[in-house]
mmCIF file with all atom_site columns, C-alpha atoms in Angstrom:
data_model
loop_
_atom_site.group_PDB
_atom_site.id
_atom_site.type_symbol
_atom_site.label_atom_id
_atom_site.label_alt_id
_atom_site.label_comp_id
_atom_site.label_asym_id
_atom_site.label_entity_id
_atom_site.label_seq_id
_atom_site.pdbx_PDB_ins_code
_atom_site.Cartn_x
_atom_site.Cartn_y
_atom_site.Cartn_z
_atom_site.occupancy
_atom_site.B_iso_or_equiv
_atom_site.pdbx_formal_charge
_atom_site.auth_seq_id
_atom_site.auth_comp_id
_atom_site.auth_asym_id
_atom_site.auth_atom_id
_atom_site.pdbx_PDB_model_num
ATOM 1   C CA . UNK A 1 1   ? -6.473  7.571   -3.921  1.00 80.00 ? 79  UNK A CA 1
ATOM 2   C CA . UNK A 1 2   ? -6.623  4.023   -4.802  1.00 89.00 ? 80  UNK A CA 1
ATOM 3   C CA . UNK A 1 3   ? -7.991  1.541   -2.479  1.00 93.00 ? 81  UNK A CA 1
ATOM 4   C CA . UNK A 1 4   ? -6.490  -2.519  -2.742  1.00 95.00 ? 82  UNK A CA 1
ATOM 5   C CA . UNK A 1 5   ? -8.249  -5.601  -1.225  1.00 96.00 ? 83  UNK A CA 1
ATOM 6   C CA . UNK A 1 6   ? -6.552  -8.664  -1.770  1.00 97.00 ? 84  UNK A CA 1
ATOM 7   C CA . UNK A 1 7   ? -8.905  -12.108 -0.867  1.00 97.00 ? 85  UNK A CA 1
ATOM 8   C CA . UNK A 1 8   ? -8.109  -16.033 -1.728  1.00 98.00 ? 86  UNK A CA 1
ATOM 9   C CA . UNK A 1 9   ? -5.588  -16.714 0.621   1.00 98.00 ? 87  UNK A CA 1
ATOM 10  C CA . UNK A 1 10  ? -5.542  -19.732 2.816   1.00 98.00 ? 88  UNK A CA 1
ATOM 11  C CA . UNK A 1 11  ? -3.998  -22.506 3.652   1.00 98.00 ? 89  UNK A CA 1
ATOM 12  C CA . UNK A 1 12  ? -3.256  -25.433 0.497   1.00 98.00 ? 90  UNK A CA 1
ATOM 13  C CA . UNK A 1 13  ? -1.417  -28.655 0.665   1.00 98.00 ? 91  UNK A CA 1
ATOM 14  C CA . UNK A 1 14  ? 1.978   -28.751 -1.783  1.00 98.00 ? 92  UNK A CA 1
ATOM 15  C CA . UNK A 1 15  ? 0.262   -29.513 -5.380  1.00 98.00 ? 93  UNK A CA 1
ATOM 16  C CA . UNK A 1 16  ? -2.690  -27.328 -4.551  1.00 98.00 ? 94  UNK A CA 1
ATOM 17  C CA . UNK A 1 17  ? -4.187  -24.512 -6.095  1.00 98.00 ? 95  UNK A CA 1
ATOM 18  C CA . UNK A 1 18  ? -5.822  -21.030 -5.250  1.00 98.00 ? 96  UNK A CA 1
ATOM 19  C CA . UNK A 1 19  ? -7.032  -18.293 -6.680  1.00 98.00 ? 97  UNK A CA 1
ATOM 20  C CA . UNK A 1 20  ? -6.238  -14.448 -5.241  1.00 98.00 ? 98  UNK A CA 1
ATOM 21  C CA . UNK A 1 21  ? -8.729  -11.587 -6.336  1.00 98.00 ? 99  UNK A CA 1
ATOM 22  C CA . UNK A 1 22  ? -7.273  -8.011  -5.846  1.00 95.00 ? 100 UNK A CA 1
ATOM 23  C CA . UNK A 1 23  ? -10.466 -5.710  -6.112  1.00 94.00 ? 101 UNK A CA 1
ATOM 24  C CA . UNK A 1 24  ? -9.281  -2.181  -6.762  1.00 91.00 ? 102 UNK A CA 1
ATOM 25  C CA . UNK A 1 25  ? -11.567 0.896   -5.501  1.00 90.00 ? 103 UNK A CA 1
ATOM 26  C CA . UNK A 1 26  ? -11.225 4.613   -5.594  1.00 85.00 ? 104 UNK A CA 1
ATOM 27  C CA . UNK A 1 27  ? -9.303  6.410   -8.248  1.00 77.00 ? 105 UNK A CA 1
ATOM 28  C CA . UNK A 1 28  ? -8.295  3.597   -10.265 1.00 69.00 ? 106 UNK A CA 1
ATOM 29  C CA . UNK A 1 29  ? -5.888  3.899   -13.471 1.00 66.00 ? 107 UNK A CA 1
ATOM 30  C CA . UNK A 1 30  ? -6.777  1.432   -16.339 1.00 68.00 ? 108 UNK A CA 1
ATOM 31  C CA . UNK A 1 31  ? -3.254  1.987   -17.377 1.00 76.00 ? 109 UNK A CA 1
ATOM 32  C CA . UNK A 1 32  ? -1.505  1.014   -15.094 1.00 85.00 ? 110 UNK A CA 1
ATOM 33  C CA . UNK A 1 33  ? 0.078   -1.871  -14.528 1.00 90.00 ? 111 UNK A CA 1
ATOM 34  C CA . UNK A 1 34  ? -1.010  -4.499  -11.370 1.00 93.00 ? 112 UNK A CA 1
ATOM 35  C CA . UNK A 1 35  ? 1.545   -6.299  -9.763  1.00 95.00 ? 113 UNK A CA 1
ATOM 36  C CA . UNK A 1 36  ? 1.818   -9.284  -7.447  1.00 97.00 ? 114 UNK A CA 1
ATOM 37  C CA . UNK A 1 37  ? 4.014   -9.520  -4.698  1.00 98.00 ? 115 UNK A CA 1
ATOM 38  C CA . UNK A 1 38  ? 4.847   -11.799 -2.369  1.00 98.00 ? 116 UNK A CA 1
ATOM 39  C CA . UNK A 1 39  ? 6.589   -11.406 1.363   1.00 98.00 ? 117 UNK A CA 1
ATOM 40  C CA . UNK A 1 40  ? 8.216   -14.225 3.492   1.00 97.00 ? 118 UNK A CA 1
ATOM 41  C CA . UNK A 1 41  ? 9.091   -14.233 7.251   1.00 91.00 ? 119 UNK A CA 1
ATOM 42  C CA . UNK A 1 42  ? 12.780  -12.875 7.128   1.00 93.00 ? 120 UNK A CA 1
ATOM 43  C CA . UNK A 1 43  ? 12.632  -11.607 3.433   1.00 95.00 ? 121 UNK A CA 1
ATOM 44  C CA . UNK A 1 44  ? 12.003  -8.871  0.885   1.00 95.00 ? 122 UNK A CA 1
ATOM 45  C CA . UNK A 1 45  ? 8.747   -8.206  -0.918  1.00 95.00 ? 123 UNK A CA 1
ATOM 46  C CA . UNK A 1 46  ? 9.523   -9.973  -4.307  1.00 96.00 ? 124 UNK A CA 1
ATOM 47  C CA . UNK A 1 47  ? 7.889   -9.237  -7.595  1.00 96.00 ? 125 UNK A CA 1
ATOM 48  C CA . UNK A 1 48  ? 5.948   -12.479 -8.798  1.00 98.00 ? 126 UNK A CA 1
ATOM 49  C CA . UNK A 1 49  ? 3.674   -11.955 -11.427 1.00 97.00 ? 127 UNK A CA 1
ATOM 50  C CA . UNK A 1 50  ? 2.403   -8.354  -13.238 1.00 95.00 ? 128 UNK A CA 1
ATOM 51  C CA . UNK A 1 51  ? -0.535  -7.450  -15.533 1.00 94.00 ? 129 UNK A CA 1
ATOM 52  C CA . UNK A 1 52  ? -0.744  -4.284  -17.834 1.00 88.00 ? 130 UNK A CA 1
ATOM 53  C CA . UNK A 1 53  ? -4.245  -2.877  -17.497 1.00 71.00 ? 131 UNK A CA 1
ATOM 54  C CA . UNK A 1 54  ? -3.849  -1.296  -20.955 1.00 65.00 ? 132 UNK A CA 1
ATOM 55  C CA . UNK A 1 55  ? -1.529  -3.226  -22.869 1.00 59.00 ? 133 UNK A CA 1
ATOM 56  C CA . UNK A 1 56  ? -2.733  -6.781  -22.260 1.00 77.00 ? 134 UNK A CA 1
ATOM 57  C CA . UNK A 1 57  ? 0.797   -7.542  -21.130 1.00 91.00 ? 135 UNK A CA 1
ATOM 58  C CA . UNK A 1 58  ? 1.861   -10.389 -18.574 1.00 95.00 ? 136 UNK A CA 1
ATOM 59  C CA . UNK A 1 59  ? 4.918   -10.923 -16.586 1.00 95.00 ? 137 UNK A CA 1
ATOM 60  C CA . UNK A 1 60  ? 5.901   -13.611 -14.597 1.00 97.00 ? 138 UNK A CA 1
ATOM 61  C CA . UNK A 1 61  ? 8.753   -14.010 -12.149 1.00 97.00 ? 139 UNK A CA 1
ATOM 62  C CA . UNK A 1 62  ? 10.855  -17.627 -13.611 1.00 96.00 ? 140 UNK A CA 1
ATOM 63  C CA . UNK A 1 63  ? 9.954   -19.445 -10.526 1.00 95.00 ? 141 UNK A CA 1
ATOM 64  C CA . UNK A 1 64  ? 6.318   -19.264 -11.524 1.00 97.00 ? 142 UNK A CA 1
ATOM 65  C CA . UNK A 1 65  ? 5.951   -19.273 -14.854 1.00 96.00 ? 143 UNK A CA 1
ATOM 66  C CA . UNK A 1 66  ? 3.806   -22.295 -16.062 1.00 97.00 ? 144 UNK A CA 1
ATOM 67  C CA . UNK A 1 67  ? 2.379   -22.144 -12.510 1.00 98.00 ? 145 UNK A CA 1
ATOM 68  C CA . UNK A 1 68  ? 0.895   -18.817 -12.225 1.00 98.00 ? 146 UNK A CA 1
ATOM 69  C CA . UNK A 1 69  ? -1.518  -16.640 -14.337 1.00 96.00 ? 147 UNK A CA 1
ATOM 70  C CA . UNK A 1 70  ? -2.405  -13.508 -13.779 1.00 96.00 ? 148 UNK A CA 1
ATOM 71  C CA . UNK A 1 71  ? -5.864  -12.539 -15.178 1.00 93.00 ? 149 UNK A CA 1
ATOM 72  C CA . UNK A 1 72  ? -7.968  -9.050  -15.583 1.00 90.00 ? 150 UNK A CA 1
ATOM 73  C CA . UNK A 1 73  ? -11.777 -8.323  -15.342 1.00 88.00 ? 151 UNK A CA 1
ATOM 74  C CA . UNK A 1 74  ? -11.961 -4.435  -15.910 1.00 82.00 ? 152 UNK A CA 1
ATOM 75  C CA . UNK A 1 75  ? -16.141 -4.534  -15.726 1.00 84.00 ? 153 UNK A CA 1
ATOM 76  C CA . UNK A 1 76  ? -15.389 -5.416  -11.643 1.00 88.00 ? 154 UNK A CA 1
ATOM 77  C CA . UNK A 1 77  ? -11.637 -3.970  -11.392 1.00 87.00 ? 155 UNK A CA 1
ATOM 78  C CA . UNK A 1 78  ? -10.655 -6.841  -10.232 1.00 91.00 ? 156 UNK A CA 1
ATOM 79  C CA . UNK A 1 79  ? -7.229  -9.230  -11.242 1.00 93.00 ? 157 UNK A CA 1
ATOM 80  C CA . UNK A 1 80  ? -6.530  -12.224 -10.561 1.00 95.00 ? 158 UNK A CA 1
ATOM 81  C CA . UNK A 1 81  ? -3.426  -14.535 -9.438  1.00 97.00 ? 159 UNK A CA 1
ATOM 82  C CA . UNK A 1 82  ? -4.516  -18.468 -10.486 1.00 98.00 ? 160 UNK A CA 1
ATOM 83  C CA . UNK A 1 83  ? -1.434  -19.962 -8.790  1.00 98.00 ? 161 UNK A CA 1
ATOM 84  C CA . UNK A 1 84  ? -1.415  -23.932 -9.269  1.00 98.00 ? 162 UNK A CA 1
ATOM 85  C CA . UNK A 1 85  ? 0.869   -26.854 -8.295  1.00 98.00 ? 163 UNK A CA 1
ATOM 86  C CA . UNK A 1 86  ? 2.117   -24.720 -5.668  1.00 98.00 ? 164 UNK A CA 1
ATOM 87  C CA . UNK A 1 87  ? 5.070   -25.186 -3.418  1.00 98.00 ? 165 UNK A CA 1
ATOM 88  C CA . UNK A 1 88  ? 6.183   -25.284 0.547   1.00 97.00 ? 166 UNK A CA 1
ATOM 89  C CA . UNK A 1 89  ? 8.231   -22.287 -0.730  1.00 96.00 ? 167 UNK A CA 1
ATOM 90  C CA . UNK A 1 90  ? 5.540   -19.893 -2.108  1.00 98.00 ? 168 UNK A CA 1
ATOM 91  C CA . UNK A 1 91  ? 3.864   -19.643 1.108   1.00 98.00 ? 169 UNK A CA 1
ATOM 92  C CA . UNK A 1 92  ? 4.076   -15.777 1.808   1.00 98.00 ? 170 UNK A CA 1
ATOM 93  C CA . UNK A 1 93  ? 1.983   -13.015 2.564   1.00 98.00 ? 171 UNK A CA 1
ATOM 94  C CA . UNK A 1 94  ? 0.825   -12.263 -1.489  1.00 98.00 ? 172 UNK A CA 1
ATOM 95  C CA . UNK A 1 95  ? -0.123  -8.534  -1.982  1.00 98.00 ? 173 UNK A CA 1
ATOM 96  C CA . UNK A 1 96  ? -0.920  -6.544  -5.242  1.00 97.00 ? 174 UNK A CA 1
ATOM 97  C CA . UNK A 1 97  ? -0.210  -3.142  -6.100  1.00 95.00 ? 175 UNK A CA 1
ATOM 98  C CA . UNK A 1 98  ? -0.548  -0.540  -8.772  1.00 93.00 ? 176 UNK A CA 1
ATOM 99  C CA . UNK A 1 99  ? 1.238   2.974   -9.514  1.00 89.00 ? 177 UNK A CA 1
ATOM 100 C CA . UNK A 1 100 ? 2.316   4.067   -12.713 1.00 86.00 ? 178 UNK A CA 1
ATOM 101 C CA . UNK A 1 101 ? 4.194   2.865   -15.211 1.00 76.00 ? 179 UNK A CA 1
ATOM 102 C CA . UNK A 1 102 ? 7.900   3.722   -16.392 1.00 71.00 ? 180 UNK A CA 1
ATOM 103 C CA . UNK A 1 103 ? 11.120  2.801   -17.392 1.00 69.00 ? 181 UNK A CA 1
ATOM 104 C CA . UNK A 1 104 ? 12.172  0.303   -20.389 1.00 77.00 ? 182 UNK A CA 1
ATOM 105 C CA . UNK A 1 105 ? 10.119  -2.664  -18.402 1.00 87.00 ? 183 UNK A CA 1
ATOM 106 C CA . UNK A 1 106 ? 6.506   -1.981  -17.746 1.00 85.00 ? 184 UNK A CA 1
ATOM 107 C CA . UNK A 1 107 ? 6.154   -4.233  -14.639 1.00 90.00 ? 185 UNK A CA 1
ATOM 108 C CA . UNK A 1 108 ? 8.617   -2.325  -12.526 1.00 87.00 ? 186 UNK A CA 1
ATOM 109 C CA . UNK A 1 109 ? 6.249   0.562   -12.615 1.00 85.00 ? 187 UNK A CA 1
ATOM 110 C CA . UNK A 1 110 ? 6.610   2.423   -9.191  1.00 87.00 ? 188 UNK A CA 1
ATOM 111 C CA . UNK A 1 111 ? 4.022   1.078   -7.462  1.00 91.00 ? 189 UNK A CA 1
ATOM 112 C CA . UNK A 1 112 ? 2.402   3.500   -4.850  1.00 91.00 ? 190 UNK A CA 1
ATOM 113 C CA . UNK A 1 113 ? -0.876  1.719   -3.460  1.00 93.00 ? 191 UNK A CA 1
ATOM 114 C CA . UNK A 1 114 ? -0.807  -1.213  -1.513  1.00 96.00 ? 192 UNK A CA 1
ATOM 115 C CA . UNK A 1 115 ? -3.193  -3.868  -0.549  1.00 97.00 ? 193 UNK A CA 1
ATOM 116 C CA . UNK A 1 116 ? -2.720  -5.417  2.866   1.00 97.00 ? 194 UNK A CA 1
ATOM 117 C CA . UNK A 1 117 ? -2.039  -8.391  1.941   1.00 97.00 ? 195 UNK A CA 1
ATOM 118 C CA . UNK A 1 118 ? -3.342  -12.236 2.109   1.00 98.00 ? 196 UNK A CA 1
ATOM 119 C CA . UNK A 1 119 ? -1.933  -15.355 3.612   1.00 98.00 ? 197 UNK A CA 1
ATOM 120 C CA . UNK A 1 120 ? -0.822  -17.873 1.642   1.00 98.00 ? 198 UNK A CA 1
ATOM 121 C CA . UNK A 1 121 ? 0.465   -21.056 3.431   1.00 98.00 ? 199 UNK A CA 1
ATOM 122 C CA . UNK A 1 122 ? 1.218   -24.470 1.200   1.00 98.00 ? 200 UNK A CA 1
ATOM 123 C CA . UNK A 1 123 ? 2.060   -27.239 3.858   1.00 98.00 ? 201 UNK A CA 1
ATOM 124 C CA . UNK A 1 124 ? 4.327   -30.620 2.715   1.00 93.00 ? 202 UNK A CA 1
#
């Protein structure tokens, strides 16, 4: 069993910043990959931004690269989503998630534990 706490959500004006933490308790796997979604009012979870525990490898969605980073602190099991210059239209309920890896792309691992999520709202 792993447990997910996402944090850093709020509410940013449009050309903001914040920073999410996902701290990750329980049975945690190194390996696998952490990902960052995001769910609107109305819409699908999408995948915005992934982080390989034991690869070192990053993936971002093309609406946020140059705006995002994801980051990794293994010592507190903890990653990170800087998201900067941010937008009316990435205000969503931001989640991360972990499960194991597979398939010819590493960041669309199946991804079995679930935060519960943290509000992001960016007003115009």
């Amino acid at each position: 069993q792993v447990q997910l706490v996402e944090s850093g959500g709020g509410l940013v004006q449009a050309g903001g910043s914040l920073r999410l933490s996902c701290a990750a308790s329980g049975r945690t796997r190194n390996t696998y990959p952490m990902g960052w979604f995001r769910q609107a009012p109305g819409k699908e979870r999408e995948l915005v931004a992934a982080i390989s525990w034991g690869g070192g490898s990053t993936y971002y969605a093309e609406y946020v690269k140059g705006r995002f980073t994801c980051s990794r602190d293994n010592a507190k099991n903890t990653v990170y989503l800087q998201m900067n210059s941010l937008k009316p239209e990435d205000t969503a309920v931001y989640y991360c998630a972990t499960g194991p890896a597979g398939g010819s792309r590493w960041y669309l691992a199946s991804y079995d534990y679930w935060g519960r999520g943290t509000q992001v709202t960016v007003s115009s």
